[in-house]
Amino acid sequence: MELELTNKFYYFNFKSYSIMSTMMCAKCARPFTSGSILSALDKKWHPECFVCTICKRTLADQSFHVKNDDPFCANCWKENFQPRCATCSKIIDPSEQYMTYNDRAYHKNCFTCAACHQSLAGKQFCIKDNGYYCPEHV
């Protein structure tokens, strides 16, 4: 799975109808007959056809994320692909440091001892009754 953040757009305005009519939009498969052509993801699009895969809002002139060759706006990407903390269920911001344990993500302040609620991030801990505990509270 390759993830990419890009905001590279190229607009072309062709004067030659014959050149434009042979090119097709990657979304609607209609030829370009007038106006701008947007180039993104190694394809050509009508600007109004280059939209977020989820919310369908236009992505022309804004940055976007890509997963499996599908474009996503920043909001949909955040809601659907950013990791969520297993304790508080809030989205973990990409600028935050966080930890993972057993394929679950945690804010550092959310990974705590079930008894004393002190952070266990970077510390030894034990598992008891499906809870995490510092050695003092096992």
MMTF fields as JSON, N, C-alpha, C and O atoms, coordinates in Angstrom:
{
  "mmtfVersion": "1.0.0",
  "mmtfProducer": "UNKNOWN",
  "numBonds": 551,
  "numAtoms": 552,
  "numGroups": 138,
  "numChains": 1,
  "numModels": 1,
  "chainsPerModel": [1],
  "groupsPerChain": [138],
  "chainIdList": ["A"],
  "bondAtomList": [4, 2, 8, 6, 12, 10, 16, 14, 20, 18, 24, 22, 28, 26, 32, 30, 36, 34, 40, 38, 44, 42, 48, 46, 52, 50, 56, 54, 60, 58, 64, 62, 68, 66, 72, 70, 76, 74, 80, 78, 84, 82, 88, 86, 92, 90, 96, 94, 100, 98, 104, 102, 108, 106, 112, 110, 116, 114, 120, 118, 124, 122, 128, 126, 132, 130, 136, 134, 140, 138, 144, 142, 148, 146, 152, 150, 156, 154, 160, 158, 164, 162, 168, 166, 172, 170, 176, 174, 180, 178, 184, 182, 188, 186, 192, 190, 196, 194, 200, 198, 204, 202, 208, 206, 212, 210, 216, 214, 220, 218, 224, 222, 228, 226, 232, 230, 236, 234, 240, 238, 244, 242, 248, 246, 252, 250, 256, 254, 260, 258, 264, 262, 268, 266, 272, 270, 276, 274, 280, 278, 284, 282, 288, 286, 292, 290, 296, 294, 300, 298, 304, 302, 308, 306, 312, 310, 316, 314, 320, 318, 324, 322, 328, 326, 332, 330, 336, 334, 340, 338, 344, 342, 348, 346, 352, 350, 356, 354, 360, 358, 364, 362, 368, 366, 372, 370, 376, 374, 380, 378, 384, 382, 388, 386, 392, 390, 396, 394, 400, 398, 404, 402, 408, 406, 412, 410, 416, 414, 420, 418, 424, 422, 428, 426, 432, 430, 436, 434, 440, 438, 444, 442, 448, 446, 452, 450, 456, 454, 460, 458, 464, 462, 468, 466, 472, 470, 476, 474, 480, 478, 484, 482, 488, 486, 492, 490, 496, 494, 500, 498, 504, 502, 508, 506, 512, 510, 516, 514, 520, 518, 524, 522, 528, 526, 532, 530, 536, 534, 540, 538, 544, 542, 548, 546],
  "bondOrderList": [1, 1, 1, 1, 1, 1, 1, 1, 1, 1, 1, 1, 1, 1, 1, 1, 1, 1, 1, 1, 1, 1, 1, 1, 1, 1, 1, 1, 1, 1, 1, 1, 1, 1, 1, 1, 1, 1, 1, 1, 1, 1, 1, 1, 1, 1, 1, 1, 1, 1, 1, 1, 1, 1, 1, 1, 1, 1, 1, 1, 1, 1, 1, 1, 1, 1, 1, 1, 1, 1, 1, 1, 1, 1, 1, 1, 1, 1, 1, 1, 1, 1, 1, 1, 1, 1, 1, 1, 1, 1, 1, 1, 1, 1, 1, 1, 1, 1, 1, 1, 1, 1, 1, 1, 1, 1, 1, 1, 1, 1, 1, 1, 1, 1, 1, 1, 1, 1, 1, 1, 1, 1, 1, 1, 1, 1, 1, 1, 1, 1, 1, 1, 1, 1, 1, 1, 1],
  "groupList": [{"groupName": "MET", "atomNameList": ["N", "CA", "C", "O"], "elementList": ["N", "C", "C", "O"], "formalChargeList": [0, 0, 0, 0], "bondAtomList": [1, 0, 2, 1, 3, 2], "bondOrderList": [1, 1, 2], "singleLetterCode": "M", "chemCompType": "L-PEPTIDE LINKING"}, {"groupName": "GLU", "atomNameList": ["N", "CA", "C", "O"], "elementList": ["N", "C", "C", "O"], "formalChargeList": [0, 0, 0, 0], "bondAtomList": [1, 0, 2, 1, 3, 2], "bondOrderList": [1, 1, 2], "singleLetterCode": "E", "chemCompType": "L-PEPTIDE LINKING"}, {"groupName": "LEU", "atomNameList": ["N", "CA", "C", "O"], "elementList": ["N", "C", "C", "O"], "formalChargeList": [0, 0, 0, 0], "bondAtomList": [1, 0, 2, 1, 3, 2], "bondOrderList": [1, 1, 2], "singleLetterCode": "L", "chemCompType": "L-PEPTIDE LINKING"}, {"groupName": "THR", "atomNameList": ["N", "CA", "C", "O"], "elementList": ["N", "C", "C", "O"], "formalChargeList": [0, 0, 0, 0], "bondAtomList": [1, 0, 2, 1, 3, 2], "bondOrderList": [1, 1, 2], "singleLetterCode": "T", "chemCompType": "L-PEPTIDE LINKING"}, {"groupName": "ASN", "atomNameList": ["N", "CA", "C", "O"], "elementList": ["N", "C", "C", "O"], "formalChargeList": [0, 0, 0, 0], "bondAtomList": [1, 0, 2, 1, 3, 2], "bondOrderList": [1, 1, 2], "singleLetterCode": "N", "chemCompType": "L-PEPTIDE LINKING"}, {"groupName": "LYS", "atomNameList": ["N", "CA", "C", "O"], "elementList": ["N", "C", "C", "O"], "formalChargeList": [0, 0, 0, 0], "bondAtomList": [1, 0, 2, 1, 3, 2], "bondOrderList": [1, 1, 2], "singleLetterCode": "K", "chemCompType": "L-PEPTIDE LINKING"}, {"groupName": "PHE", "atomNameList": ["N", "CA", "C", "O"], "elementList": ["N", "C", "C", "O"], "formalChargeList": [0, 0, 0, 0], "bondAtomList": [1, 0, 2, 1, 3, 2], "bondOrderList": [1, 1, 2], "singleLetterCode": "F", "chemCompType": "L-PEPTIDE LINKING"}, {"groupName": "TYR", "atomNameList": ["N", "CA", "C", "O"], "elementList": ["N", "C", "C", "O"], "formalChargeList": [0, 0, 0, 0], "bondAtomList": [1, 0, 2, 1, 3, 2], "bondOrderList": [1, 1, 2], "singleLetterCode": "Y", "chemCompType": "L-PEPTIDE LINKING"}, {"groupName": "SER", "atomNameList": ["N", "CA", "C", "O"], "elementList": ["N", "C", "C", "O"], "formalChargeList": [0, 0, 0, 0], "bondAtomList": [1, 0, 2, 1, 3, 2], "bondOrderList": [1, 1, 2], "singleLetterCode": "S", "chemCompType": "L-PEPTIDE LINKING"}, {"groupName": "ILE", "atomNameList": ["N", "CA", "C", "O"], "elementList": ["N", "C", "C", "O"], "formalChargeList": [0, 0, 0, 0], "bondAtomList": [1, 0, 2, 1, 3, 2], "bondOrderList": [1, 1, 2], "singleLetterCode": "I", "chemCompType": "L-PEPTIDE LINKING"}, {"groupName": "CYS", "atomNameList": ["N", "CA", "C", "O"], "elementList": ["N", "C", "C", "O"], "formalChargeList": [0, 0, 0, 0], "bondAtomList": [1, 0, 2, 1, 3, 2], "bondOrderList": [1, 1, 2], "singleLetterCode": "C", "chemCompType": "L-PEPTIDE LINKING"}, {"groupName": "ALA", "atomNameList": ["N", "CA", "C", "O"], "elementList": ["N", "C", "C", "O"], "formalChargeList": [0, 0, 0, 0], "bondAtomList": [1, 0, 2, 1, 3, 2], "bondOrderList": [1, 1, 2], "singleLetterCode": "A", "chemCompType": "L-PEPTIDE LINKING"}, {"groupName": "ARG", "atomNameList": ["N", "CA", "C", "O"], "elementList": ["N", "C", "C", "O"], "formalChargeList": [0, 0, 0, 0], "bondAtomList": [1, 0, 2, 1, 3, 2], "bondOrderList": [1, 1, 2], "singleLetterCode": "R", "chemCompType": "L-PEPTIDE LINKING"}, {"groupName": "PRO", "atomNameList": ["N", "CA", "C", "O"], "elementList": ["N", "C", "C", "O"], "formalChargeList": [0, 0, 0, 0], "bondAtomList": [1, 0, 2, 1, 3, 2], "bondOrderList": [1, 1, 2], "singleLetterCode": "P", "chemCompType": "L-PEPTIDE LINKING"}, {"groupName": "GLY", "atomNameList": ["N", "CA", "C", "O"], "elementList": ["N", "C", "C", "O"], "formalChargeList": [0, 0, 0, 0], "bondAtomList": [1, 0, 2, 1, 3, 2], "bondOrderList": [1, 1, 2], "singleLetterCode": "G", "chemCompType": "PEPTIDE LINKING"}, {"groupName": "ASP", "atomNameList": ["N", "CA", "C", "O"], "elementList": ["N", "C", "C", "O"], "formalChargeList": [0, 0, 0, 0], "bondAtomList": [1, 0, 2, 1, 3, 2], "bondOrderList": [1, 1, 2], "singleLetterCode": "D", "chemCompType": "L-PEPTIDE LINKING"}, {"groupName": "TRP", "atomNameList": ["N", "CA", "C", "O"], "elementList": ["N", "C", "C", "O"], "formalChargeList": [0, 0, 0, 0], "bondAtomList": [1, 0, 2, 1, 3, 2], "bondOrderList": [1, 1, 2], "singleLetterCode": "W", "chemCompType": "L-PEPTIDE LINKING"}, {"groupName": "HIS", "atomNameList": ["N", "CA", "C", "O"], "elementList": ["N", "C", "C", "O"], "formalChargeList": [0, 0, 0, 0], "bondAtomList": [1, 0, 2, 1, 3, 2], "bondOrderList": [1, 1, 2], "singleLetterCode": "H", "chemCompType": "L-PEPTIDE LINKING"}, {"groupName": "VAL", "atomNameList": ["N", "CA", "C", "O"], "elementList": ["N", "C", "C", "O"], "formalChargeList": [0, 0, 0, 0], "bondAtomList": [1, 0, 2, 1, 3, 2], "bondOrderList": [1, 1, 2], "singleLetterCode": "V", "chemCompType": "L-PEPTIDE LINKING"}, {"groupName": "GLN", "atomNameList": ["N", "CA", "C", "O"], "elementList": ["N", "C", "C", "O"], "formalChargeList": [0, 0, 0, 0], "bondAtomList": [1, 0, 2, 1, 3, 2], "bondOrderList": [1, 1, 2], "singleLetterCode": "Q", "chemCompType": "L-PEPTIDE LINKING"}],
  "groupTypeList": [0, 1, 2, 1, 2, 3, 4, 5, 6, 7, 7, 6, 4, 6, 5, 8, 7, 8, 9, 0, 8, 3, 0, 0, 10, 11, 5, 10, 11, 12, 13, 6, 3, 8, 14, 8, 9, 2, 8, 11, 2, 15, 5, 5, 16, 17, 13, 1, 10, 6, 18, 10, 3, 9, 10, 5, 12, 3, 2, 11, 15, 19, 8, 6, 17, 18, 5, 4, 15, 15, 13, 6, 10, 11, 4, 10, 16, 5, 1, 4, 6, 19, 13, 12, 10, 11, 3, 10, 8, 5, 9, 9, 15, 13, 8, 1, 19, 7, 0, 3, 7, 4, 15, 12, 11, 7, 17, 5, 4, 10, 6, 3, 10, 11, 11, 10, 17, 19, 8, 2, 11, 14, 5, 19, 6, 10, 9, 5, 15, 4, 14, 7, 7, 10, 13, 1, 17, 18],
  "groupIdList": [1, 2, 3, 4, 5, 6, 7, 8, 9, 10, 11, 12, 13, 14, 15, 16, 17, 18, 19, 20, 21, 22, 23, 24, 25, 26, 27, 28, 29, 30, 31, 32, 33, 34, 35, 36, 37, 38, 39, 40, 41, 42, 43, 44, 45, 46, 47, 48, 49, 50, 51, 52, 53, 54, 55, 56, 57, 58, 59, 60, 61, 62, 63, 64, 65, 66, 67, 68, 69, 70, 71, 72, 73, 74, 75, 76, 77, 78, 79, 80, 81, 82, 83, 84, 85, 86, 87, 88, 89, 90, 91, 92, 93, 94, 95, 96, 97, 98, 99, 100, 101, 102, 103, 104, 105, 106, 107, 108, 109, 110, 111, 112, 113, 114, 115, 116, 117, 118, 119, 120, 121, 122, 123, 124, 125, 126, 127, 128, 129, 130, 131, 132, 133, 134, 135, 136, 137, 138],
  "secStructList": [7, 7, 3, 3, 3, 3, 7, 7, 7, 3, 3, 3, 7, 7, 7, 7, 2, 2, 2, 2, 2, 2, 7, 5, 7, 6, 6, 6, 7, 7, 5, 7, 7, 1, 1, 7, 3, 3, 3, 3, 6, 6, 3, 3, 3, 7, 4, 4, 4, 7, 5, 7, 6, 6, 6, 7, 7, 5, 7, 6, 6, 1, 7, 3, 3, 3, 3, 6, 6, 3, 3, 3, 7, 2, 2, 2, 2, 2, 2, 2, 2, 1, 7, 5, 5, 6, 6, 6, 7, 7, 5, 7, 7, 6, 6, 1, 7, 3, 3, 3, 3, 6, 6, 3, 3, 3, 3, 6, 6, 6, 1, 5, 7, 6, 6, 6, 7, 7, 5, 7, 6, 6, 1, 7, 7, 3, 3, 3, 6, 6, 3, 3, 3, 7, 4, 4, 4, 7],
  "xCoordList": [0.852, 0.0, 0.901, 1.658, 0.825, 1.651, 0.8, -0.276, 1.295, 0.587, 1.406, 2.635, 0.733, 1.44, 0.636, -0.585, 1.324, 0.697, 1.267, 2.484, 0.403, 0.881, -0.074, -1.252, 0.423, -0.439, 0.016, -0.041, 0.457, 0.962, -0.167, -0.751, -0.462, -1.481, -0.841, 0.001, -1.239, -0.805, -2.04, -2.834, -2.2, -3.332, -2.827, -1.779, -3.583, -3.26, -4.444, -5.592, -4.186, -5.226, -4.818, -3.929, -5.474, -5.146, -5.998, -7.188, -5.374, -6.106, -6.529, -7.46, -5.858, -6.158, -7.25, -7.022, -8.408, -9.541, -9.203, -9.638, -8.443, -8.158, -7.316, -7.528, -6.377, -5.569, -6.441, -6.367, -7.267, -8.103, -9.128, -9.391, -9.699, -10.777, -10.281, -11.088, -8.976, -8.452, -8.111, -7.881, -8.076, -7.775, -9.076, -10.034, -9.107, -10.319, -10.06, -8.961, -11.07, -11.009, -10.94, -11.663, -10.073, -9.906, -11.157, -11.358, -12.001, -13.204, -14.411, -15.016, -14.757, -16.009, -15.821, -16.798, -14.576, -14.243, -14.762, -14.811, -15.152, -15.558, -14.322, -13.374, -14.325, -13.177, -13.126, -14.125, -11.966, -11.787, -12.097, -11.412, -13.116, -13.519, -13.223, -13.043, -13.169, -12.827, -12.438, -12.683, -11.836, -11.493, -10.193, -9.356, -10.038, -8.794, -8.783, -9.82, -7.581, -7.351, -6.437, -5.374, -6.844, -6.046, -5.274, -5.841, -3.996, -3.168, -2.771, -2.1, -3.191, -2.843, -2.845, -3.614, -1.991, -1.898, -1.606, -2.082, -0.822, -0.445, -1.635, -1.585, -2.709, -3.903, -4.385, -3.952, -5.281, -5.887, -7.344, -8.044, -7.794, -9.136, -9.753, -9.037, -11.081, -11.767, -11.596, -11.698, -11.345, -11.171, -12.344, -12.143, -13.559, -14.731, -14.85, -15.637, -14.1, -14.14, -13.099, -13.191, -12.119, -11.096, -11.592, -11.432, -12.203, -12.89, -12.41, -11.81, -12.689, -12.392, -13.203, -14.39, -12.58, -13.232, -14.414, -15.373, -14.362, -15.424, -16.482, -17.654, -16.09, -17.088, -17.449, -18.42, -16.694, -16.941, -16.717, -17.137, -16.071, -15.733, -14.542, -13.68, -14.511, -13.436, -12.087, -11.982, -11.069, -9.716, -8.838, -7.654, -9.409, -8.637, -8.098, -8.842, -6.828, -6.137, -6.041, -5.888, -6.125, -5.858, -5.053, -5.072, -4.35, -3.553, -4.475, -5.61, -3.967, -4.772, -3.862, -2.646, -4.463, -3.761, -4.177, -5.233, -3.334, -3.606, -3.451, -2.475, -4.413, -4.314, -4.887, -6.018, -4.111, -4.527, -4.983, -5.97, -4.266, -4.544, -5.842, -6.289, -6.457, -7.67, -7.323, -6.62, -7.807, -7.517, -8.513, -9.692, -8.022, -8.847, -8.505, -7.338, -9.531, -9.287, -8.694, -8.76, -8.118, -7.466, -8.44, -8.08, -9.67, -10.643, -11.045, -11.075, -11.35, -11.742, -10.573, -10.757, -9.38, -8.2, -8.054, -7.841, -8.172, -8.02, -9.061, -8.722, -10.318, -11.403, -11.332, -11.766, -10.796, -10.859, -9.55, -9.564, -8.416, -7.145, -6.144, -5.207, -6.31, -5.407, -5.683, -6.836, -4.645, -4.899, -5.691, -5.572, -6.5, -7.266, -6.707, -6.29, -6.708, -6.223, -7.173, -8.389, -6.621, -7.431, -8.067, -9.024, -7.553, -8.119, -9.212, -10.331, -8.898, -9.852, -10.624, -11.582, -10.242, -10.881, -10.708, -11.318, -9.902, -9.659, -8.588, -7.735, -8.66, -7.681, -6.321, -6.212, -5.299, -3.935, -3.368, -3.226, -3.051, -2.513, -1.154, -0.37, -0.863, 0.413, 1.627, 2.725, 1.449, 2.578, 2.838, 3.878, 1.899, 2.044, 2.883, 2.852, 3.629, 4.282, 3.256, 2.499, 3.24, 2.314, 2.986, 4.057, 2.366, 2.947, 1.948, 0.742, 2.463, 1.591, 1.937, 3.091, 0.91, 1.084, -0.006, -1.185, 0.401, -0.535, -1.37, -2.585, -0.711, -1.351, -2.415, -3.28, -2.373, -3.301, -2.488, -1.436, -2.973, -2.279, -2.801, -3.975, -1.911, -2.262, -1.556, -0.384, -2.276, -1.585, -0.667, -1.012, 0.474, 1.384, 0.722, 0.963, -0.103, -0.763, -1.965, -2.499, -2.394, -3.547, -3.14, -3.962, -1.887, -1.416, -0.949, 0.215, -1.856, -1.587, -1.88, -2.558, -1.349, -1.61, -3.082, -3.602, -3.744, -5.165, -5.395, -6.507, -4.37, -4.534, -4.18, -4.981, -2.984, -2.529, -2.636, -2.437, -2.938, -3.135, -1.873, -1.965, -0.718, 0.54, 0.85, 0.532, 1.47, 1.797, 2.747, 3.684, 2.489, 3.348, 4.212, 4.96, 4.117, 4.872, 6.365, 6.904, 7.014, 8.448, 8.849, 10.036, 7.894, 8.191, 7.777, 7.039, 8.268, 7.838, 6.423, 6.05, 5.637, 4.277, 3.874, 4.513, 2.821, 2.285, 0.824, 0.152, 0.353, -1.05, -1.755, -1.314, -2.849, -3.628, -5.098, -5.485, -5.917, -7.359, -7.635, -8.49, -6.911, -7.049, -6.712, -7.077, -6.035, -5.597, -4.084, -3.41, -3.56, -2.118, -1.795, -2.496, -0.719, -0.35, 1.147, 1.932, 1.534, 2.946, 3.357, 2.497, 4.653, 5.075, 4.626, 4.43, 4.462, 4.058, 2.619, 2.264, 1.791, 0.367, -0.089, -1.281, 0.847, 0.474, -0.01, -0.371],
  "yCoordList": [-1.167, 0.0, 1.233, 1.446, 2.025, 3.204, 4.435, 4.602, 5.288, 6.51, 7.685, 7.663, 8.707, 9.834, 11.098, 11.112, 12.15, 13.456, 14.302, 14.435, 14.863, 15.669, 16.814, 16.738, 17.849, 18.944, 19.435, 20.628, 18.524, 18.88, 18.852, 17.804, 20.01, 20.138, 20.83, 21.714, 20.43, 21.098, 21.371, 20.466, 22.589, 22.947, 23.191, 23.802, 22.708, 22.909, 23.583, 23.217, 24.545, 25.161, 24.973, 25.659, 24.045, 23.756, 24.601, 24.806, 25.085, 25.837, 24.923, 25.237, 23.818, 22.913, 21.932, 21.076, 22.046, 21.176, 19.715, 18.827, 19.453, 18.064, 17.367, 16.185, 18.066, 17.469, 17.204, 16.128, 18.175, 18.038, 16.924, 16.193, 16.785, 15.817, 14.374, 13.458, 14.149, 12.788, 12.379, 11.199, 13.331, 13.027, 12.877, 13.615, 11.915, 11.647, 11.879, 11.633, 12.349, 12.563, 11.211, 10.278, 11.112, 9.859, 9.479, 8.298, 10.439, 10.15, 9.862, 8.793, 10.823, 10.708, 10.113, 9.775, 9.986, 9.423, 10.257, 9.783, 11.506, 12.408, 13.137, 13.364, 13.499, 14.226, 15.654, 16.196, 16.232, 17.632, 18.472, 18.368, 19.292, 20.093, 21.565, 22.286, 22.026, 23.424, 23.551, 22.645, 24.668, 24.916, 24.262, 23.922, 24.094, 23.6, 22.083, 21.429, 21.564, 20.148, 20.074, 20.694, 19.326, 19.169, 17.861, 16.827, 17.908, 16.71, 16.369, 17.155, 15.192, 14.719, 13.2, 12.584, 12.596, 11.134, 10.503, 9.411, 11.209, 10.742, 10.536, 9.713, 11.288, 11.221, 12.633, 13.594, 12.747, 14.033, 14.036, 13.032, 15.168, 15.288, 16.624, 17.608, 16.664, 17.951, 18.431, 17.609, 19.703, 20.158, 19.779, 19.467, 19.803, 19.45, 17.935, 17.501, 17.144, 15.681, 15.164, 14.027, 15.988, 15.544, 15.846, 16.958, 14.832, 15.011, 13.975, 12.96, 14.257, 13.332, 12.051, 12.106, 10.933, 9.635, 9.458, 8.765, 10.069, 9.881, 10.974, 10.679, 12.234, 13.315, 13.938, 14.69, 13.644, 14.127, 15.631, 16.198, 16.284, 17.707, 17.818, 16.941, 18.915, 19.104, 19.22, 19.787, 18.676, 18.736, 19.679, 19.838, 20.301, 21.231, 22.344, 22.941, 22.617, 23.687, 23.466, 24.437, 22.236, 21.976, 20.694, 19.834, 20.579, 19.376, 18.196, 18.361, 17.012, 15.81, 14.651, 14.718, 13.595, 12.362, 11.292, 11.384, 10.283, 9.216, 7.865, 7.631, 6.989, 5.608, 4.724, 4.924, 3.756, 2.842, 3.607, 3.238, 4.663, 5.517, 6.303, 6.87, 6.356, 7.144, 8.412, 8.345, 9.574, 10.827, 11.087, 10.749, 11.69, 12.018, 13.423, 13.814, 14.182, 15.497, 15.295, 14.197, 16.349, 16.251, 15.822, 15.022, 16.341, 15.991, 14.522, 13.847, 14.024, 12.616, 11.694, 10.63, 12.105, 11.308, 11.188, 10.102, 12.321, 12.34, 11.445, 10.645, 11.573, 10.81, 9.313, 8.501, 8.947, 7.549, 6.775, 5.546, 7.48, 6.767, 7.1, 6.332, 8.207, 8.516, 7.538, 7.175, 7.104, 6.18, 6.85, 8.053, 6.047, 6.513, 5.845, 4.687, 6.587, 6.078, 4.99, 5.18, 3.864, 2.748, 3.056, 2.39, 4.055, 4.411, 5.465, 5.257, 6.593, 7.71, 7.791, 8.559, 7.032, 6.983, 8.254, 8.378, 9.191, 10.411, 10.137, 9.265, 10.905, 10.786, 11.23, 12.232, 10.486, 10.848, 11.707, 11.251, 12.934, 13.878, 13.378, 12.858, 13.526, 13.031, 13.716, 13.161, 14.908, 15.599, 15.111, 15.421, 14.349, 13.848, 12.582, 11.763, 12.442, 11.17, 10.261, 10.686, 9.023, 8.068, 6.708, 6.514, 5.787, 4.457, 3.416, 3.661, 2.271, 1.168, -0.054, -0.285, -0.816, -2.087, -3.022, -2.668, -4.21, -5.191, -4.598, -4.793, -3.877, -3.268, -2.237, -1.947, -1.688, -0.628, 0.616, 0.531, 1.765, 3.034, 3.714, 3.592, 4.426, 5.13, 6.479, 6.581, 7.523, 8.741, 8.353, 7.475, 8.986, 8.63, 8.834, 8.062, 9.857, 10.129, 9.223, 9.203, 8.484, 7.588, 6.16, 5.368, 5.836, 4.484, 4.51, 4.8, 4.207, 4.402, 3.145, 2.223, 3.146, 2.08, 2.144, 3.22, 1.002, 0.951, 1.314, 1.691, 1.209, 1.506, 2.953, 3.661, 3.395, 4.735, 5.772, 6.96, 5.359, 6.232, 6.994, 8.01, 6.516, 7.089, 6.528, 5.377, 7.346, 6.915, 5.721, 5.672, 4.778, 3.609, 3.706, 2.779, 4.804, 4.981, 4.876, 5.622, 3.96, 3.77, 3.071, 3.005, 2.554, 1.901, 0.431, 0.004, -0.319, -1.705, -1.727, -0.886, -2.702, -2.846, -4.309, -5.118, -4.627, -5.985, -5.94, -4.915, -7.063, -7.165, -8.072, -9.188, -7.572, -8.34, -8.023, -6.854, -9.047, -8.859, -7.868, -6.992, -8.009, -7.141, -5.685, -4.82, -5.39, -4.027, -3.959, -4.97, -2.767, -2.544, -1.956, -1.073, -2.46, -2.032, -1.796, -2.498, -0.799, -0.611, -1.717, -2.285, -2.033, -3.136, -2.971, -3.969, -1.751, -1.515, -1.949, -2.189, -2.051, -2.335, -3.68, -3.89, -4.58, -5.908, -6.779, -7.935],
  "zCoordList": [0.0, 0.0, 0.0, 0.947, -1.028, -1.14, -0.869, -1.442, 0.009, 0.348, -0.141, -0.075, -0.629, -1.191, -0.929, -1.088, -0.53, -0.413, -1.526, -1.658, -2.312, -3.426, -3.673, -3.326, -4.257, -4.673, -6.037, -6.333, -6.843, -8.161, -9.178, -9.454, -9.724, -10.757, -11.953, -11.798, -13.108, -14.316, -15.153, -15.414, -15.565, -16.412, -17.827, -18.037, -18.772, -20.168, -20.842, -20.586, -21.684, -22.5, -23.957, -24.462, -24.61, -25.996, -26.926, -26.689, -27.981, -28.993, -30.136, -30.877, -30.273, -31.376, -30.963, -30.107, -31.551, -31.232, -31.523, -30.789, -32.571, -32.939, -31.875, -31.607, -31.271, -30.202, -28.988, -28.395, -28.611, -27.423, -27.579, -26.625, -28.745, -28.927, -28.892, -28.734, -29.035, -28.964, -27.538, -27.272, -26.625, -25.226, -24.455, -24.687, -23.534, -22.758, -21.272, -20.775, -20.585, -19.144, -18.424, -18.775, -17.426, -16.677, -15.897, -15.613, -15.543, -14.743, -15.636, -15.548, -16.495, -17.253, -18.651, -19.319, -19.089, -20.402, -21.57, -22.705, -21.286, -22.369, -22.892, -22.14, -24.154, -24.7, -24.164, -23.694, -24.245, -23.877, -25.106, -26.123, -25.015, -26.167, -25.979, -26.96, -24.747, -24.484, -23.024, -22.228, -22.675, -21.283, -20.871, -21.707, -19.583, -19.013, -18.892, -18.783, -18.915, -18.658, -17.445, -17.424, -16.449, -15.246, -15.351, -15.704, -15.046, -15.067, -13.635, -12.967, -13.165, -11.825, -11.84, -12.579, -11.03, -10.94, -12.302, -12.614, -13.093, -14.434, -15.357, -16.271, -15.116, -15.957, -16.249, -15.614, -17.211, -17.573, -17.121, -17.253, -16.588, -16.017, -16.407, -16.589, -16.537, -16.495, -15.051, -14.141, -14.797, -13.41, -12.503, -11.329, -13.037, -12.222, -12.003, -11.162, -12.729, -12.566, -11.573, -11.112, -11.249, -10.301, -8.896, -8.394, -8.261, -6.978, -5.961, -6.315, -4.701, -3.609, -3.799, -4.122, -3.603, -3.771, -2.824, -3.163, -1.648, -0.655, -0.727, -0.963, -0.528, -0.419, -1.76, -1.845, -2.798, -4.162, -4.332, -5.341, -3.375, -3.54, -4.48, -4.525, -5.229, -6.196, -5.492, -4.405, -6.131, -5.604, -6.416, -6.119, -7.431, -8.25, -7.364, -6.587, -7.478, -6.755, -5.252, -4.511, -4.776, -3.362, -3.226, -4.107, -2.114, -1.912, -1.642, -1.195, -1.92, -1.757, -1.388, -1.566, -0.875, -0.538, -1.538, -2.163, -1.678, -2.634, -1.944, -1.23, -2.161, -1.696, -2.793, -3.236, -3.225, -4.3, -5.541, -6.177, -5.878, -7.043, -6.935, -7.932, -5.773, -5.566, -4.792, -3.784, -5.254, -4.549, -3.413, -3.517, -2.336, -1.175, -0.7, -0.682, -0.314, 0.273, 1.665, 2.217, 2.229, 3.535, 4.628, 5.491, 4.605, 5.646, 5.581, 6.61, 4.401, 4.269, 4.599, 5.191, 4.214, 4.546, 6.062, 6.601, 6.723, 8.182, 8.849, 9.722, 8.448, 9.073, 8.779, 9.596, 7.635, 7.213, 7.285, 7.346, 7.28, 7.199, 8.295, 8.514, 8.982, 10.093, 11.224, 11.455, 11.934, 13.047, 14.163, 14.396, 14.847, 16.01, 17.253, 17.226, 18.323, 19.6, 20.105, 20.118, 20.515, 21.009, 22.358, 22.751, 23.074, 24.377, 24.248, 24.718, 23.617, 23.569, 22.256, 22.161, 21.256, 19.931, 19.108, 18.045, 19.565, 18.792, 17.737, 17.9, 16.654, 15.583, 16.103, 16.81, 15.75, 16.12, 15.001, 13.866, 15.325, 14.355, 13.864, 14.657, 12.564, 12.045, 12.669, 12.641, 13.229, 13.851, 15.278, 15.859, 15.843, 17.211, 17.252, 16.334, 18.33, 18.578, 19.233, 20.105, 18.809, 19.401, 19.448, 18.872, 20.124, 20.222, 19.738, 19.697, 19.38, 18.986, 19.826, 20.187, 20.12, 20.815, 20.311, 20.29, 19.908, 19.342, 18.208, 18.151, 17.314, 16.14, 16.49, 15.664, 17.67, 18.073, 18.394, 19.027, 17.961, 18.177, 19.443, 19.793, 20.113, 21.35, 21.386, 21.024, 21.826, 22.22, 23.379, 24.17, 23.484, 24.581, 25.94, 26.868, 26.063, 27.342, 27.588, 28.697, 26.591, 26.754, 27.093, 27.555, 26.867, 27.193, 28.639, 28.915, 29.564, 30.991, 31.803, 31.349, 33.004, 33.968, 34.374, 34.67, 34.388, 34.746, 36.207, 36.576, 37.043, 38.474, 38.81, 39.421, 38.415, 38.823, 37.708, 37.961, 36.506, 35.342, 34.922, 34.233, 35.326, 34.863, 33.475, 33.175, 32.642, 31.286, 31.315, 32.112, 30.446, 30.291, 29.04, 28.73, 28.328, 27.087, 27.375, 28.193, 26.709, 26.861, 28.148, 28.465, 28.888, 30.169, 30.116, 29.229, 31.081, 31.202, 31.756, 32.574, 31.297, 31.813, 31.751, 31.079, 32.451, 32.477, 32.051, 32.174, 31.552, 31.155, 32.157, 32.429, 32.693, 33.667, 33.441, 33.42, 33.272, 33.054, 31.924, 32.055, 30.819, 29.639, 29.908, 29.111, 30.994, 31.289, 31.339, 31.535, 31.161, 31.226, 32.592, 33.085, 33.197, 34.544, 34.623, 33.987, 35.41, 35.7, 36.68, 37.354, 36.771, 37.65, 39.105, 39.798, 39.575, 40.959, 41.24, 42.394, 40.208, 40.421, 39.86, 39.637, 39.635, 39.125, 40.262, 40.044]
}
